[in-house]
Amino acid sequence: MRLASIISLSTALLLTTGPVMPEEASAPAETPSAQSRPAIDVLELFTSQGCDSCPPADDVLSKFAERPNVIALTMPVDIWDYLGWKDTLASEKNSERQRVYAKTRGDGAIYTPQIIVNGMIGVMGSDARAVEQAVSITNQALYGARIPVRFWHDRNTLKVEAAAAPAGHRYKEATVWFAVIQKRAEVPIEQGENKGKTIVYTNIVREMLPVGSWNGEALSLQLTRTAVMRPETDAAVVLLQEGKAGPIIGAAWMGLW
């Protein structure tokens, strides 16, 4: 996929918002998950319990998560931990993913709350209209280029399949990401900018692991469920993403309990 035009549109969207910048930078076999459809969209919200601008974005993401064609993920980061409250859900891996996105886009924009849409455009996470615009733009860019992905489990085995590239499309080698999800968490904040609030989080990514690569040919892989799941997680997501932080060209969601 070509990103030049997407990056310029991303920059235009970012300029319309006022981002907050950090000062320093075994069950029975189940039916396979639905094959990825052209309309599926992946939203990643980089948020922090220490950011007073983030709760509205957490609410925005929860509303998008209700849509059947959206995989909405909360990616808690630790960039505000120095302000007096250590984020109880944050992961350095999430913070690094946000940095890699900024480097890949070339705009250097790292802030909270930020939603990355389909791996391509970053917008203010509390601005639902900007998210909608980014969804529309990236859907146009990905039209006809998404790869069907299936994901299901059979007792202690997780199975993933990705289809071959459609004729006439060329892709960079893609990473197969496996993310384990906690569907909901309520966190009382005792210090920092959100002191006294209880924040509700939706689809929190507790771990995201690269489990394979896709080079345009049909792919099938298996994972041991007990090896990849984490405490408090009750769902999982598979993402097919060009490079490490490029366009997300395929995705599938599966509840595991």
GROMACS .gro file of C-alpha atoms in nm:
model
  257
    1MET     CA    1   0.000   0.000   0.000
    2ARG     CA    2   0.116   0.357  -0.072
    3LEU     CA    3   0.107   0.587   0.229
    4ALA     CA    4   0.213   0.929   0.095
    5SER     CA    5  -0.138   1.060   0.029
    6ILE     CA    6  -0.267   0.905   0.351
    7ILE     CA    7   0.006   1.073   0.556
    8SER     CA    8  -0.076   1.416   0.413
    9LEU     CA    9  -0.444   1.366   0.493
   10SER     CA   10  -0.348   1.247   0.839
   11THR     CA   11  -0.150   1.564   0.897
   12ALA     CA   12  -0.446   1.775   0.789
   13LEU     CA   13  -0.671   1.597   1.036
   14LEU     CA   14  -0.419   1.638   1.318
   15LEU     CA   15  -0.394   2.010   1.258
   16THR     CA   16  -0.767   2.046   1.326
   17THR     CA   17  -0.729   1.911   1.679
   18GLY     CA   18  -0.547   2.013   1.995
   19PRO     CA   19  -0.350   1.708   2.107
   20VAL     CA   20  -0.209   1.682   2.456
   21MET     CA   21   0.165   1.638   2.411
   22PRO     CA   22   0.384   1.473   2.674
   23GLU     CA   23   0.666   1.681   2.804
   24GLU     CA   24   0.897   1.390   2.736
   25ALA     CA   25   0.881   1.264   2.446
   26SER     CA   26  -1.008  -2.608   2.739
   27ALA     CA   27  -1.347  -2.538   2.570
   28PRO     CA   28  -1.535  -2.730   2.295
   29ALA     CA   29  -1.451  -2.654   1.934
   30GLU     CA   30  -1.624  -2.341   1.808
   31THR     CA   31  -1.727  -2.206   1.471
   32PRO     CA   32  -1.447  -2.001   1.312
   33SER     CA   33  -1.472  -1.626   1.350
   34ALA     CA   34  -1.637  -1.446   1.062
   35GLN     CA   35  -1.412  -1.384   0.766
   36SER     CA   36  -1.284  -1.028   0.753
   37ARG     CA   37  -1.513  -0.814   0.542
   38PRO     CA   38  -1.416  -0.509   0.336
   39ALA     CA   39  -1.593  -0.285   0.589
   40ILE     CA   40  -1.399  -0.400   0.898
   41ASP     CA   41  -1.209  -0.119   1.071
   42VAL     CA   42  -0.948  -0.132   1.347
   43LEU     CA   43  -0.922   0.155   1.595
   44GLU     CA   44  -0.636   0.172   1.847
   45LEU     CA   45  -0.677   0.427   2.126
   46PHE     CA   46  -0.354   0.529   2.298
   47THR     CA   47  -0.473   0.655   2.635
   48SER     CA   48  -0.347   0.712   2.989
   49GLN     CA   49  -0.501   0.723   3.334
   50GLY     CA   50  -0.278   1.025   3.404
   51CYS     CA   51  -0.423   1.233   3.119
   52ASP     CA   52  -0.729   1.445   3.203
   53SER     CA   53  -0.815   1.475   2.832
   54CYS     CA   54  -0.841   1.098   2.794
   55PRO     CA   55  -1.171   0.997   2.961
   56PRO     CA   56  -1.382   1.154   2.680
   57ALA     CA   57  -1.180   0.952   2.428
   58ASP     CA   58  -1.234   0.635   2.632
   59ASP     CA   59  -1.608   0.703   2.598
   60VAL     CA   60  -1.577   0.764   2.223
   61LEU     CA   61  -1.396   0.434   2.175
   62SER     CA   62  -1.662   0.246   2.373
   63LYS     CA   63  -1.929   0.374   2.134
   64PHE     CA   64  -1.731   0.271   1.827
   65ALA     CA   65  -1.681  -0.072   1.987
   66GLU     CA   66  -2.056  -0.128   1.969
   67ARG     CA   67  -2.043  -0.132   1.589
   68PRO     CA   68  -2.030  -0.481   1.435
   69ASN     CA   69  -1.781  -0.373   1.168
   70VAL     CA   70  -1.531  -0.218   1.413
   71ILE     CA   71  -1.256  -0.371   1.626
   72ALA     CA   72  -1.192  -0.100   1.886
   73LEU     CA   73  -0.886  -0.150   2.108
   74THR     CA   74  -0.762   0.040   2.413
   75MET     CA   75  -0.382   0.069   2.421
   76PRO     CA   76  -0.285   0.213   2.763
   77VAL     CA   77   0.053   0.390   2.760
   78ASP     CA   78   0.291   0.497   3.036
   79ILE     CA   79   0.401   0.839   2.906
   80TRP     CA   80   0.221   1.028   3.184
   81ASP     CA   81   0.326   0.806   3.476
   82TYR     CA   82   0.574   1.068   3.597
   83LEU     CA   83   0.288   1.308   3.685
   84GLY     CA   84   0.202   1.125   4.006
   85TRP     CA   85  -0.019   0.833   3.906
   86LYS     CA   86   0.118   0.513   3.756
   87ASP     CA   87  -0.125   0.377   3.498
   88THR     CA   88  -0.241   0.037   3.623
   89LEU     CA   89  -0.305  -0.099   3.273
   90ALA     CA   90  -0.019   0.063   3.081
   91SER     CA   91   0.241  -0.129   2.886
   92GLU     CA   92   0.576  -0.009   2.756
   93LYS     CA   93   0.502  -0.222   2.449
   94ASN     CA   94   0.196  -0.007   2.380
   95SER     CA   95   0.405   0.309   2.418
   96GLU     CA   96   0.663   0.168   2.177
   97ARG     CA   97   0.391   0.077   1.927
   98GLN     CA   98   0.270   0.437   1.932
   99ARG     CA   99   0.627   0.562   1.875
  100VAL     CA  100   0.676   0.323   1.583
  101TYR     CA  101   0.350   0.444   1.430
  102ALA     CA  102   0.471   0.806   1.453
  103LYS     CA  103   0.803   0.714   1.294
  104THR     CA  104   0.636   0.515   1.016
  105ARG     CA  105   0.399   0.801   0.932
  106GLY     CA  106   0.686   1.049   0.954
  107ASP     CA  107   0.491   1.311   1.150
  108GLY     CA  108   0.638   1.239   1.493
  109ALA     CA  109   0.295   1.290   1.654
  110ILE     CA  110   0.287   1.114   1.991
  111TYR     CA  111   0.015   1.232   2.228
  112THR     CA  112  -0.284   1.122   2.428
  113PRO     CA  113  -0.559   1.059   2.356
  114GLN     CA  114  -0.475   0.940   2.004
  115ILE     CA  115  -0.668   0.696   1.788
  116ILE     CA  116  -0.485   0.523   1.504
  117VAL     CA  117  -0.731   0.419   1.235
  118ASN     CA  118  -0.656   0.105   1.036
  119GLY     CA  119  -0.286   0.153   1.111
  120MET     CA  120  -0.274   0.456   0.882
  121ILE     CA  121  -0.405   0.782   1.028
  122GLY     CA  122  -0.371   0.926   1.378
  123VAL     CA  123  -0.640   1.163   1.511
  124MET     CA  124  -0.751   1.315   1.842
  125GLY     CA  125  -0.919   1.030   2.025
  126SER     CA  126  -1.199   1.240   2.171
  127ASP     CA  127  -1.301   1.378   1.830
  128ALA     CA  128  -1.555   1.128   1.696
  129ARG     CA  129  -1.596   1.328   1.376
  130ALA     CA  130  -1.222   1.310   1.303
  131VAL     CA  131  -1.233   0.936   1.364
  132GLU     CA  132  -1.522   0.902   1.118
  133GLN     CA  133  -1.328   1.101   0.857
  134ALA     CA  134  -1.021   0.884   0.905
  135VAL     CA  135  -1.232   0.570   0.872
  136SER     CA  136  -1.374   0.697   0.543
  137ILE     CA  137  -1.031   0.794   0.406
  138THR     CA  138  -0.865   0.466   0.500
  139ASN     CA  139  -1.154   0.260   0.367
  140GLN     CA  140  -1.107   0.427   0.031
  141ALA     CA  141  -0.734   0.356   0.041
  142LEU     CA  142  -0.789  -0.008   0.138
  143TYR     CA  143  -1.074  -0.075  -0.103
  144GLY     CA  144  -1.025  -0.416  -0.263
  145ALA     CA  145  -0.697  -0.470  -0.076
  146ARG     CA  146  -0.810  -0.628   0.251
  147ILE     CA  147  -0.718  -0.989   0.316
  148PRO     CA  148  -0.975  -1.232   0.460
  149VAL     CA  149  -0.864  -1.359   0.802
  150ARG     CA  150  -1.021  -1.638   1.009
  151PHE     CA  151  -0.952  -1.709   1.374
  152TRP     CA  152  -1.102  -1.976   1.598
  153HIS     CA  153  -1.017  -2.214   1.880
  154ASP     CA  154  -1.050  -2.588   1.930
  155ARG     CA  155  -0.993  -2.685   2.292
  156ASN     CA  156  -0.640  -2.561   2.374
  157THR     CA  157  -0.545  -2.474   2.016
  158LEU     CA  158  -0.593  -2.135   1.851
  159LYS     CA  159  -0.604  -2.146   1.474
  160VAL     CA  160  -0.543  -1.858   1.235
  161GLU     CA  161  -0.583  -1.848   0.858
  162ALA     CA  162  -0.513  -1.563   0.616
  163ALA     CA  163  -0.606  -1.582   0.249
  164ALA     CA  164  -0.373  -1.523  -0.043
  165ALA     CA  165  -0.331  -1.177  -0.191
  166PRO     CA  166  -0.589  -1.089  -0.457
  167ALA     CA  167  -0.467  -1.076  -0.815
  168GLY     CA  168  -0.321  -0.743  -0.914
  169HIS     CA  169  -0.229  -0.633  -0.560
  170ARG     CA  170   0.123  -0.610  -0.423
  171TYR     CA  171   0.197  -0.593  -0.053
  172LYS     CA  172   0.491  -0.552   0.179
  173GLU     CA  173   0.555  -0.850   0.404
  174ALA     CA  174   0.296  -0.832   0.680
  175THR     CA  175   0.316  -0.910   1.050
  176VAL     CA  176   0.056  -1.136   1.206
  177TRP     CA  177  -0.020  -0.984   1.547
  178PHE     CA  178  -0.201  -1.175   1.821
  179ALA     CA  179  -0.349  -0.954   2.094
  180VAL     CA  180  -0.515  -1.075   2.413
  181ILE     CA  181  -0.801  -0.856   2.532
  182GLN     CA  182  -0.971  -0.769   2.859
  183LYS     CA  183  -1.316  -0.661   2.745
  184ARG     CA  184  -1.387  -0.424   3.033
  185ALA     CA  185  -1.218  -0.268   3.335
  186GLU     CA  186  -1.327  -0.004   3.586
  187VAL     CA  187  -1.032   0.174   3.745
  188PRO     CA  188  -1.060   0.419   4.038
  189ILE     CA  189  -0.792   0.688   4.006
  190GLU     CA  190  -0.641   0.797   4.337
  191GLN     CA  191  -0.383   1.054   4.228
  192GLY     CA  192  -0.292   1.275   3.933
  193GLU     CA  193  -0.506   1.474   3.692
  194ASN     CA  194  -0.798   1.229   3.711
  195LYS     CA  195  -0.795   1.194   4.090
  196GLY     CA  196  -1.134   1.090   4.225
  197LYS     CA  197  -1.264   0.955   3.894
  198THR     CA  198  -1.347   0.596   3.806
  199ILE     CA  199  -1.267   0.535   3.441
  200VAL     CA  200  -1.425   0.257   3.236
  201TYR     CA  201  -1.207   0.099   2.970
  202THR     CA  202  -1.318  -0.113   2.673
  203ASN     CA  203  -1.123  -0.392   2.501
  204ILE     CA  204  -0.791  -0.334   2.674
  205VAL     CA  205  -0.491  -0.487   2.500
  206ARG     CA  206  -0.299  -0.669   2.775
  207GLU     CA  207  -0.044  -0.823   2.539
  208MET     CA  208   0.028  -0.801   2.166
  209LEU     CA  209   0.266  -1.054   2.014
  210PRO     CA  210   0.401  -1.106   1.661
  211VAL     CA  211   0.320  -1.471   1.585
  212GLY     CA  212   0.399  -1.499   1.216
  213SER     CA  213   0.449  -1.323   0.885
  214TRP     CA  214   0.248  -1.316   0.563
  215ASN     CA  215   0.409  -1.270   0.221
  216GLY     CA  216   0.106  -1.276  -0.005
  217GLU     CA  217   0.046  -1.649   0.001
  218ALA     CA  218  -0.226  -1.824   0.200
  219LEU     CA  219  -0.117  -1.871   0.560
  220SER     CA  220  -0.224  -2.111   0.833
  221LEU     CA  221  -0.081  -2.124   1.184
  222GLN     CA  222  -0.164  -2.267   1.524
  223LEU     CA  223  -0.100  -2.134   1.875
  224THR     CA  224  -0.130  -2.301   2.212
  225ARG     CA  225  -0.398  -2.117   2.402
  226THR     CA  226  -0.239  -2.154   2.745
  227ALA     CA  227   0.089  -2.014   2.611
  228VAL     CA  228  -0.055  -1.687   2.482
  229MET     CA  229  -0.351  -1.599   2.705
  230ARG     CA  230  -0.308  -1.378   3.013
  231PRO     CA  231  -0.494  -1.336   3.344
  232GLU     CA  232  -0.818  -1.137   3.320
  233THR     CA  233  -0.835  -1.168   2.940
  234ASP     CA  234  -1.149  -1.299   2.776
  235ALA     CA  235  -1.106  -1.228   2.404
  236ALA     CA  236  -0.837  -1.209   2.140
  237VAL     CA  237  -0.770  -1.029   1.814
  238VAL     CA  238  -0.559  -1.118   1.513
  239LEU     CA  239  -0.426  -0.832   1.299
  240LEU     CA  240  -0.256  -0.862   0.962
  241GLN     CA  241  -0.043  -0.549   0.924
  242GLU     CA  242   0.205  -0.447   0.657
  243GLY     CA  243   0.547  -0.420   0.818
  244LYS     CA  244   0.524  -0.355   1.192
  245ALA     CA  245   0.314  -0.037   1.184
  246GLY     CA  246   0.170  -0.001   0.835
  247PRO     CA  247  -0.184  -0.043   0.701
  248ILE     CA  248  -0.389  -0.311   0.873
  249ILE     CA  249  -0.506  -0.524   0.583
  250GLY     CA  250  -0.689  -0.794   0.776
  251ALA     CA  251  -0.836  -0.853   1.120
  252ALA     CA  252  -1.049  -1.095   1.318
  253TRP     CA  253  -1.195  -1.098   1.670
  254MET     CA  254  -1.285  -1.394   1.890
  255GLY     CA  255  -1.436  -1.416   2.237
  256LEU     CA  256  -1.271  -1.705   2.420
  257TRP     CA  257  -1.518  -1.768   2.705
   0.00000   0.00000   0.00000
